[in-house]
Amino acid sequence: MKAPTLLRGFNFLYFALLAMFIPFLPVYLDDQGLNPAQIGFIMGTGGFVTIIAQPLWGMISDRTKTIRKVLLVLLLCSAISGYLLYDSTSYVLLILYAMLLYFFLMPIDPLTESLNFRIAEASGISYGSIRTYGALGYGVIALLTGYVMSYFGAHSLALLFAGIGVLGFLISWFMPDAPVTGKPVTLSSLKQFLSNKETLLFLLLVFISSVPARMNDTFLGVYIRELGGSPQLVGQSFFLAASSEIAVFALSFWWLRKGKELMIITLAGAFYFIRFFLSAWITDPHLLAYLQILQLLTFPIFYSAAIQYLYSIVPEEWRATGQTVLALLFFGVSGIIASYAGGALYEAFGGQTLYLSMSVMSFLGMGFGLILHRLYGRKSSKIGSSV
């Protein structure tokens, strides 16, 4: 079987695991009787674990020049940790198993995105034609998880998570590894990458824009439940969000233009602002779920453009680590702020104030994106080719 076909199947299954973890962990914790502050504590602490885990596994991948073997280890450990997490009720055990799952599952994301980009380049196909299947897996399993949780109980997620994890492990066993660069990995190249002003400003933009996005990922399900929605509706909302990404990723070869990434990111920031501002004033949980279709104008556009821009400025031999830095900001550092601050805001002032705060942060990200576009949008970075 061809590498892109296997990789598409792997994307479907890995993002299926993310669909059970990112949106439904807060719902599961809420089902176990935890309040928003406790949920925010677990999610925020998971962000600290992610900060350690993603660079660690990214460096291991770069140093050993293999992605596939690292993925095998992470998937197996994730399947076990996920089963234990969704089979637990004790607050202490929930914290322990959630941290283990953050340590093993979240580092798979940047490695998978790096694998997607490299295999796409080597096969002469678009990145989006592979990543589309990740959005499909996220959407389908998010929908399925909501129904499974409602009809079979929250603990039924344990077997579902473990089963999908094992299937992902089997597919990754047969996948070829990513093409590796012939350039040696050096600390000086990483130092040059991280000390570049354009790179640092770009990473700051990613951070500013990702905090409100991560707040939405963390507390949307809890907010829908508070407004009277069911677990099925939570699943439907994330299904709408993820399924809306499919066409955007599939058509990325058409709309994602080199040299236009910063403007594209800025436009995504504008739609993030509109999405969260509207969410603050909605009181019908069904309408809030339907609003998630605006995902098609936010995350897939933002993240695809960010990856392409990153790959234009990162040294070739540090691509996996560079991808890890991007994911670290989007899912790790920003996740800490989003979970701790978001949980505190939610507990003290409610969901409406939380979403209004998110809209303000998205507006700031849009403004900063415009500034960077004026500074760097009309020139091509030479960092990757000069190192």
PDB file of C-alpha atoms in Angstrom, residues 125-374:
ATOM      1  CA  ILE A 125       0.852  15.843  -3.545  1.00  0.00           C
ATOM      2  CA  SER A 126      -0.612  18.609  -1.402  1.00  0.00           C
ATOM      3  CA  TYR A 127      -0.362  18.571   2.381  1.00  0.00           C
ATOM      4  CA  GLY A 128      -4.092  19.170   2.568  1.00  0.00           C
ATOM      5  CA  SER A 129      -4.917  15.996   0.637  1.00  0.00           C
ATOM      6  CA  ILE A 130      -3.476  14.033   3.578  1.00  0.00           C
ATOM      7  CA  ARG A 131      -4.496  16.283   6.475  1.00  0.00           C
ATOM      8  CA  THR A 132      -8.117  16.231   5.273  1.00  0.00           C
ATOM      9  CA  TYR A 133      -8.452  12.715   6.659  1.00  0.00           C
ATOM     10  CA  GLY A 134      -7.413  13.949  10.083  1.00  0.00           C
ATOM     11  CA  ALA A 135     -10.298  16.416  10.057  1.00  0.00           C
ATOM     12  CA  LEU A 136     -12.603  13.624   8.901  1.00  0.00           C
ATOM     13  CA  GLY A 137     -11.488  11.319  11.718  1.00  0.00           C
ATOM     14  CA  TYR A 138     -11.858  14.098  14.292  1.00  0.00           C
ATOM     15  CA  GLY A 139     -15.373  14.916  13.134  1.00  0.00           C
ATOM     16  CA  VAL A 140     -16.695  11.371  12.792  1.00  0.00           C
ATOM     17  CA  ILE A 141     -15.378  10.175  16.151  1.00  0.00           C
ATOM     18  CA  ALA A 142     -16.435  13.362  17.942  1.00  0.00           C
ATOM     19  CA  LEU A 143     -19.986  12.678  16.758  1.00  0.00           C
ATOM     20  CA  LEU A 144     -19.736   8.983  17.658  1.00  0.00           C
ATOM     21  CA  THR A 145     -18.256   9.710  21.097  1.00  0.00           C
ATOM     22  CA  GLY A 146     -21.178  11.914  22.071  1.00  0.00           C
ATOM     23  CA  TYR A 147     -23.654   9.133  21.332  1.00  0.00           C
ATOM     24  CA  VAL A 148     -21.509   6.439  22.961  1.00  0.00           C
ATOM     25  CA  MET A 149     -21.174   8.531  26.111  1.00  0.00           C
ATOM     26  CA  SER A 150     -24.936   9.155  26.258  1.00  0.00           C
ATOM     27  CA  TYR A 151     -26.121   5.597  25.589  1.00  0.00           C
ATOM     28  CA  PHE A 152     -23.393   3.487  27.210  1.00  0.00           C
ATOM     29  CA  GLY A 153     -22.069   5.803  29.905  1.00  0.00           C
ATOM     30  CA  ALA A 154     -18.902   7.862  30.271  1.00  0.00           C
ATOM     31  CA  HIS A 155     -16.697   4.880  31.139  1.00  0.00           C
ATOM     32  CA  SER A 156     -17.469   3.222  27.803  1.00  0.00           C
ATOM     33  CA  LEU A 157     -14.981   5.688  26.291  1.00  0.00           C
ATOM     34  CA  ALA A 158     -12.169   3.581  27.778  1.00  0.00           C
ATOM     35  CA  LEU A 159     -12.621   0.661  25.362  1.00  0.00           C
ATOM     36  CA  LEU A 160     -13.329   2.936  22.396  1.00  0.00           C
ATOM     37  CA  PHE A 161     -10.152   4.940  23.002  1.00  0.00           C
ATOM     38  CA  ALA A 162      -7.978   1.857  23.463  1.00  0.00           C
ATOM     39  CA  GLY A 163      -9.428   0.197  20.361  1.00  0.00           C
ATOM     40  CA  ILE A 164      -8.750   3.184  18.113  1.00  0.00           C
ATOM     41  CA  GLY A 165      -5.246   3.511  19.602  1.00  0.00           C
ATOM     42  CA  VAL A 166      -4.432  -0.122  18.764  1.00  0.00           C
ATOM     43  CA  LEU A 167      -5.688   0.321  15.182  1.00  0.00           C
ATOM     44  CA  GLY A 168      -3.482   3.389  14.814  1.00  0.00           C
ATOM     45  CA  PHE A 169      -0.529   1.398  16.119  1.00  0.00           C
ATOM     46  CA  LEU A 170      -1.109  -1.355  13.533  1.00  0.00           C
ATOM     47  CA  ILE A 171      -1.312   1.096  10.628  1.00  0.00           C
ATOM     48  CA  SER A 172       1.800   2.974  11.743  1.00  0.00           C
ATOM     49  CA  TRP A 173       3.657  -0.348  11.896  1.00  0.00           C
ATOM     50  CA  PHE A 174       3.357  -0.632   8.097  1.00  0.00           C
ATOM     51  CA  MET A 175       3.964   3.025   7.272  1.00  0.00           C
ATOM     52  CA  PRO A 176       7.294   4.032   5.736  1.00  0.00           C
ATOM     53  CA  ASP A 177       9.359   6.554   7.626  1.00  0.00           C
ATOM     54  CA  ALA A 178       9.631  10.165   6.516  1.00  0.00           C
ATOM     55  CA  PRO A 179      12.420  11.181   4.130  1.00  0.00           C
ATOM     56  CA  VAL A 180      15.221  12.611   6.250  1.00  0.00           C
ATOM     57  CA  THR A 181      17.474  15.503   5.428  1.00  0.00           C
ATOM     58  CA  GLY A 182      21.127  14.943   4.718  1.00  0.00           C
ATOM     59  CA  LYS A 183      22.107  17.977   6.768  1.00  0.00           C
ATOM     60  CA  PRO A 184      23.398  17.235  10.272  1.00  0.00           C
ATOM     61  CA  VAL A 185      21.405  18.379  13.282  1.00  0.00           C
ATOM     62  CA  THR A 186      23.409  21.086  15.063  1.00  0.00           C
ATOM     63  CA  LEU A 187      22.714  23.314  18.040  1.00  0.00           C
ATOM     64  CA  SER A 188      24.020  26.302  16.088  1.00  0.00           C
ATOM     65  CA  SER A 189      21.297  25.882  13.444  1.00  0.00           C
ATOM     66  CA  LEU A 190      18.632  25.749  16.150  1.00  0.00           C
ATOM     67  CA  LYS A 191      20.118  28.824  17.813  1.00  0.00           C
ATOM     68  CA  GLN A 192      20.001  30.706  14.517  1.00  0.00           C
ATOM     69  CA  PHE A 193      16.389  29.641  14.025  1.00  0.00           C
ATOM     70  CA  LEU A 194      15.274  30.751  17.504  1.00  0.00           C
ATOM     71  CA  SER A 195      17.304  33.974  17.589  1.00  0.00           C
ATOM     72  CA  ASN A 196      15.832  35.330  14.360  1.00  0.00           C
ATOM     73  CA  LYS A 197      13.542  38.324  15.014  1.00  0.00           C
ATOM     74  CA  GLU A 198      11.027  37.320  12.347  1.00  0.00           C
ATOM     75  CA  THR A 199      10.747  33.837  13.844  1.00  0.00           C
ATOM     76  CA  LEU A 200      10.211  35.109  17.374  1.00  0.00           C
ATOM     77  CA  LEU A 201       7.543  37.603  16.301  1.00  0.00           C
ATOM     78  CA  PHE A 202       5.785  34.884  14.304  1.00  0.00           C
ATOM     79  CA  LEU A 203       5.780  32.546  17.307  1.00  0.00           C
ATOM     80  CA  LEU A 204       4.393  35.380  19.447  1.00  0.00           C
ATOM     81  CA  LEU A 205       1.579  35.796  16.918  1.00  0.00           C
ATOM     82  CA  VAL A 206       0.813  32.073  17.125  1.00  0.00           C
ATOM     83  CA  PHE A 207       0.710  32.284  20.910  1.00  0.00           C
ATOM     84  CA  ILE A 208      -1.624  35.308  21.039  1.00  0.00           C
ATOM     85  CA  SER A 209      -4.019  33.759  18.540  1.00  0.00           C
ATOM     86  CA  SER A 210      -3.990  30.265  20.001  1.00  0.00           C
ATOM     87  CA  VAL A 211      -4.956  31.120  23.607  1.00  0.00           C
ATOM     88  CA  PRO A 212      -8.614  31.929  22.799  1.00  0.00           C
ATOM     89  CA  ALA A 213      -8.784  28.981  20.386  1.00  0.00           C
ATOM     90  CA  ARG A 214      -7.643  26.637  23.121  1.00  0.00           C
ATOM     91  CA  MET A 215     -10.105  28.176  25.589  1.00  0.00           C
ATOM     92  CA  ASN A 216     -12.874  27.286  23.168  1.00  0.00           C
ATOM     93  CA  ASP A 217     -11.579  23.721  22.756  1.00  0.00           C
ATOM     94  CA  THR A 218     -11.471  23.289  26.522  1.00  0.00           C
ATOM     95  CA  PHE A 219     -14.715  24.871  27.668  1.00  0.00           C
ATOM     96  CA  LEU A 220     -17.108  24.662  24.705  1.00  0.00           C
ATOM     97  CA  GLY A 221     -18.429  21.279  25.802  1.00  0.00           C
ATOM     98  CA  VAL A 222     -18.875  22.448  29.394  1.00  0.00           C
ATOM     99  CA  TYR A 223     -20.641  25.627  28.196  1.00  0.00           C
ATOM    100  CA  ILE A 224     -23.017  23.656  25.970  1.00  0.00           C
ATOM    101  CA  ARG A 225     -23.870  21.395  28.907  1.00  0.00           C
ATOM    102  CA  GLU A 226     -24.459  24.441  31.131  1.00  0.00           C
ATOM    103  CA  LEU A 227     -26.873  25.893  28.561  1.00  0.00           C
ATOM    104  CA  GLY A 228     -28.849  22.650  28.674  1.00  0.00           C
ATOM    105  CA  GLY A 229     -27.219  20.696  25.856  1.00  0.00           C
ATOM    106  CA  SER A 230     -26.585  16.939  25.924  1.00  0.00           C
ATOM    107  CA  PRO A 231     -23.354  14.978  25.326  1.00  0.00           C
ATOM    108  CA  GLN A 232     -24.752  14.163  21.859  1.00  0.00           C
ATOM    109  CA  LEU A 233     -24.962  17.895  21.137  1.00  0.00           C
ATOM    110  CA  VAL A 234     -21.355  18.335  22.273  1.00  0.00           C
ATOM    111  CA  GLY A 235     -20.352  15.608  19.826  1.00  0.00           C
ATOM    112  CA  GLN A 236     -22.422  17.206  17.078  1.00  0.00           C
ATOM    113  CA  SER A 237     -20.794  20.596  17.656  1.00  0.00           C
ATOM    114  CA  PHE A 238     -17.288  19.195  17.292  1.00  0.00           C
ATOM    115  CA  PHE A 239     -18.440  17.113  14.317  1.00  0.00           C
ATOM    116  CA  LEU A 240     -19.639  20.285  12.581  1.00  0.00           C
ATOM    117  CA  ALA A 241     -16.368  22.031  13.416  1.00  0.00           C
ATOM    118  CA  ALA A 242     -14.148  19.198  12.206  1.00  0.00           C
ATOM    119  CA  SER A 243     -16.185  18.289   9.119  1.00  0.00           C
ATOM    120  CA  SER A 244     -16.121  21.919   8.012  1.00  0.00           C
ATOM    121  CA  GLU A 245     -12.321  21.665   7.907  1.00  0.00           C
ATOM    122  CA  ILE A 246     -12.347  18.888   5.299  1.00  0.00           C
ATOM    123  CA  ALA A 247     -12.955  21.028   2.209  1.00  0.00           C
ATOM    124  CA  VAL A 248     -10.536  23.691   3.464  1.00  0.00           C
ATOM    125  CA  PHE A 249      -7.686  21.209   3.880  1.00  0.00           C
ATOM    126  CA  ALA A 250      -8.556  19.401   0.627  1.00  0.00           C
ATOM    127  CA  LEU A 251      -8.438  22.663  -1.335  1.00  0.00           C
ATOM    128  CA  SER A 252      -5.337  24.040   0.374  1.00  0.00           C
ATOM    129  CA  PHE A 253      -3.387  23.644  -2.890  1.00  0.00           C
ATOM    130  CA  TRP A 254      -5.733  26.264  -4.356  1.00  0.00           C
ATOM    131  CA  TRP A 255      -5.953  28.894  -1.623  1.00  0.00           C
ATOM    132  CA  LEU A 256      -2.639  28.525   0.280  1.00  0.00           C
ATOM    133  CA  ARG A 257      -0.126  30.678  -1.587  1.00  0.00           C
ATOM    134  CA  LYS A 258       3.535  31.080  -0.682  1.00  0.00           C
ATOM    135  CA  GLY A 259       4.330  34.565   0.517  1.00  0.00           C
ATOM    136  CA  LYS A 260       0.714  35.221   1.545  1.00  0.00           C
ATOM    137  CA  GLU A 261       0.742  33.233   4.779  1.00  0.00           C
ATOM    138  CA  LEU A 262       0.743  36.177   7.184  1.00  0.00           C
ATOM    139  CA  MET A 263      -2.268  37.796   5.526  1.00  0.00           C
ATOM    140  CA  ILE A 264      -4.099  34.453   5.552  1.00  0.00           C
ATOM    141  CA  ILE A 265      -3.324  34.047   9.271  1.00  0.00           C
ATOM    142  CA  THR A 266      -4.626  37.569   9.917  1.00  0.00           C
ATOM    143  CA  LEU A 267      -7.900  36.811   8.118  1.00  0.00           C
ATOM    144  CA  ALA A 268      -8.308  33.664  10.206  1.00  0.00           C
ATOM    145  CA  GLY A 269      -7.806  35.823  13.312  1.00  0.00           C
ATOM    146  CA  ALA A 270     -10.615  38.123  12.177  1.00  0.00           C
ATOM    147  CA  PHE A 271     -13.002  35.184  11.868  1.00  0.00           C
ATOM    148  CA  TYR A 272     -11.913  33.895  15.285  1.00  0.00           C
ATOM    149  CA  PHE A 273     -12.986  37.278  16.689  1.00  0.00           C
ATOM    150  CA  ILE A 274     -16.403  37.092  14.987  1.00  0.00           C
ATOM    151  CA  ARG A 275     -16.933  33.486  16.091  1.00  0.00           C
ATOM    152  CA  PHE A 276     -16.180  34.078  19.780  1.00  0.00           C
ATOM    153  CA  PHE A 277     -18.001  37.413  19.956  1.00  0.00           C
ATOM    154  CA  LEU A 278     -21.171  35.798  18.629  1.00  0.00           C
ATOM    155  CA  SER A 279     -20.738  32.830  20.998  1.00  0.00           C
ATOM    156  CA  ALA A 280     -20.828  35.179  23.994  1.00  0.00           C
ATOM    157  CA  TRP A 281     -24.383  36.285  23.220  1.00  0.00           C
ATOM    158  CA  ILE A 282     -25.928  32.921  22.303  1.00  0.00           C
ATOM    159  CA  THR A 283     -28.111  31.241  24.931  1.00  0.00           C
ATOM    160  CA  ASP A 284     -29.504  28.374  22.833  1.00  0.00           C
ATOM    161  CA  PRO A 285     -27.094  25.399  23.038  1.00  0.00           C
ATOM    162  CA  HIS A 286     -28.196  24.146  19.600  1.00  0.00           C
ATOM    163  CA  LEU A 287     -27.425  27.500  17.987  1.00  0.00           C
ATOM    164  CA  LEU A 288     -24.041  27.544  19.716  1.00  0.00           C
ATOM    165  CA  ALA A 289     -23.337  24.073  18.317  1.00  0.00           C
ATOM    166  CA  TYR A 290     -24.310  25.176  14.792  1.00  0.00           C
ATOM    167  CA  LEU A 291     -22.042  28.219  15.068  1.00  0.00           C
ATOM    168  CA  GLN A 292     -19.043  25.871  15.212  1.00  0.00           C
ATOM    169  CA  ILE A 293     -19.238  25.547  11.443  1.00  0.00           C
ATOM    170  CA  LEU A 294     -17.241  28.802  11.437  1.00  0.00           C
ATOM    171  CA  GLN A 295     -14.306  26.524  12.200  1.00  0.00           C
ATOM    172  CA  LEU A 296     -13.795  26.260   8.432  1.00  0.00           C
ATOM    173  CA  LEU A 297     -12.671  29.919   8.396  1.00  0.00           C
ATOM    174  CA  THR A 298     -10.476  29.724  11.487  1.00  0.00           C
ATOM    175  CA  PHE A 299      -8.357  26.753  12.588  1.00  0.00           C
ATOM    176  CA  PRO A 300      -7.619  24.959   9.257  1.00  0.00           C
ATOM    177  CA  ILE A 301      -6.729  28.231   7.553  1.00  0.00           C
ATOM    178  CA  PHE A 302      -4.656  29.497  10.484  1.00  0.00           C
ATOM    179  CA  TYR A 303      -2.770  26.239  11.099  1.00  0.00           C
ATOM    180  CA  SER A 304      -2.088  25.356   7.453  1.00  0.00           C
ATOM    181  CA  ALA A 305      -0.687  28.814   6.756  1.00  0.00           C
ATOM    182  CA  ALA A 306       1.334  28.740   9.984  1.00  0.00           C
ATOM    183  CA  ILE A 307       2.923  25.393   9.071  1.00  0.00           C
ATOM    184  CA  GLN A 308       3.834  26.589   5.578  1.00  0.00           C
ATOM    185  CA  TYR A 309       5.274  29.830   6.935  1.00  0.00           C
ATOM    186  CA  LEU A 310       7.226  27.947   9.591  1.00  0.00           C
ATOM    187  CA  TYR A 311       8.722  25.611   7.003  1.00  0.00           C
ATOM    188  CA  SER A 312       9.917  28.627   5.016  1.00  0.00           C
ATOM    189  CA  ILE A 313      11.959  29.952   7.963  1.00  0.00           C
ATOM    190  CA  VAL A 314      13.104  26.843   9.863  1.00  0.00           C
ATOM    191  CA  PRO A 315      16.405  25.119   9.006  1.00  0.00           C
ATOM    192  CA  GLU A 316      15.675  21.926   7.085  1.00  0.00           C
ATOM    193  CA  GLU A 317      17.289  19.598   9.604  1.00  0.00           C
ATOM    194  CA  TRP A 318      15.192  21.059  12.432  1.00  0.00           C
ATOM    195  CA  ARG A 319      11.810  20.772  10.744  1.00  0.00           C
ATOM    196  CA  ALA A 320      10.401  18.227  13.185  1.00  0.00           C
ATOM    197  CA  THR A 321      11.621  20.314  16.127  1.00  0.00           C
ATOM    198  CA  GLY A 322      10.309  23.499  14.484  1.00  0.00           C
ATOM    199  CA  GLN A 323       6.941  21.830  14.016  1.00  0.00           C
ATOM    200  CA  THR A 324       7.114  20.845  17.678  1.00  0.00           C
ATOM    201  CA  VAL A 325       7.714  24.477  18.695  1.00  0.00           C
ATOM    202  CA  LEU A 326       4.624  25.501  16.745  1.00  0.00           C
ATOM    203  CA  ALA A 327       2.489  22.762  18.290  1.00  0.00           C
ATOM    204  CA  LEU A 328       4.008  23.535  21.690  1.00  0.00           C
ATOM    205  CA  LEU A 329       2.709  27.085  21.488  1.00  0.00           C
ATOM    206  CA  PHE A 330      -0.682  26.127  20.039  1.00  0.00           C
ATOM    207  CA  PHE A 331      -1.412  23.163  22.293  1.00  0.00           C
ATOM    208  CA  GLY A 332       1.034  23.499  25.211  1.00  0.00           C
ATOM    209  CA  VAL A 333       1.932  26.987  26.441  1.00  0.00           C
ATOM    210  CA  SER A 334      -1.317  28.518  25.228  1.00  0.00           C
ATOM    211  CA  GLY A 335      -3.184  25.555  26.693  1.00  0.00           C
ATOM    212  CA  ILE A 336      -1.814  26.375  30.153  1.00  0.00           C
ATOM    213  CA  ILE A 337      -3.018  29.977  29.995  1.00  0.00           C
ATOM    214  CA  ALA A 338      -6.303  28.922  28.406  1.00  0.00           C
ATOM    215  CA  SER A 339      -7.052  26.270  31.017  1.00  0.00           C
ATOM    216  CA  TYR A 340      -5.984  28.060  34.202  1.00  0.00           C
ATOM    217  CA  ALA A 341      -7.207  31.539  33.237  1.00  0.00           C
ATOM    218  CA  GLY A 342     -10.227  30.203  31.368  1.00  0.00           C
ATOM    219  CA  GLY A 343     -11.248  28.001  34.288  1.00  0.00           C
ATOM    220  CA  ALA A 344     -10.910  30.876  36.729  1.00  0.00           C
ATOM    221  CA  LEU A 345     -12.865  33.259  34.481  1.00  0.00           C
ATOM    222  CA  TYR A 346     -15.578  30.687  33.898  1.00  0.00           C
ATOM    223  CA  GLU A 347     -15.899  29.868  37.601  1.00  0.00           C
ATOM    224  CA  ALA A 348     -16.000  33.528  38.663  1.00  0.00           C
ATOM    225  CA  PHE A 349     -17.953  35.258  35.872  1.00  0.00           C
ATOM    226  CA  GLY A 350     -19.546  32.575  33.678  1.00  0.00           C
ATOM    227  CA  GLY A 351     -19.331  31.540  30.047  1.00  0.00           C
ATOM    228  CA  GLN A 352     -20.406  34.835  28.490  1.00  0.00           C
ATOM    229  CA  THR A 353     -17.540  36.786  30.062  1.00  0.00           C
ATOM    230  CA  LEU A 354     -15.127  34.032  29.056  1.00  0.00           C
ATOM    231  CA  TYR A 355     -16.168  34.251  25.401  1.00  0.00           C
ATOM    232  CA  LEU A 356     -16.080  38.050  25.387  1.00  0.00           C
ATOM    233  CA  SER A 357     -12.505  37.856  26.713  1.00  0.00           C
ATOM    234  CA  MET A 358     -11.660  35.373  23.982  1.00  0.00           C
ATOM    235  CA  SER A 359     -13.021  37.710  21.308  1.00  0.00           C
ATOM    236  CA  VAL A 360     -10.826  40.553  22.618  1.00  0.00           C
ATOM    237  CA  MET A 361      -7.719  38.339  22.480  1.00  0.00           C
ATOM    238  CA  SER A 362      -8.568  37.258  18.929  1.00  0.00           C
ATOM    239  CA  PHE A 363      -8.936  40.919  17.912  1.00  0.00           C
ATOM    240  CA  LEU A 364      -5.466  41.625  19.320  1.00  0.00           C
ATOM    241  CA  GLY A 365      -4.071  38.661  17.370  1.00  0.00           C
ATOM    242  CA  MET A 366      -5.639  39.994  14.172  1.00  0.00           C
ATOM    243  CA  GLY A 367      -4.045  43.408  14.740  1.00  0.00           C
ATOM    244  CA  PHE A 368      -0.625  41.917  15.434  1.00  0.00           C
ATOM    245  CA  GLY A 369      -0.932  39.795  12.297  1.00  0.00           C
ATOM    246  CA  LEU A 370      -1.498  42.933  10.237  1.00  0.00           C
ATOM    247  CA  ILE A 371       1.657  44.482  11.709  1.00  0.00           C
ATOM    248  CA  LEU A 372       3.751  41.413  10.845  1.00  0.00           C
ATOM    249  CA  HIS A 373       2.285  41.332   7.337  1.00  0.00           C
ATOM    250  CA  ARG A 374       3.462  44.884   6.790  1.00  0.00           C
TER     251      ARG A 374
END
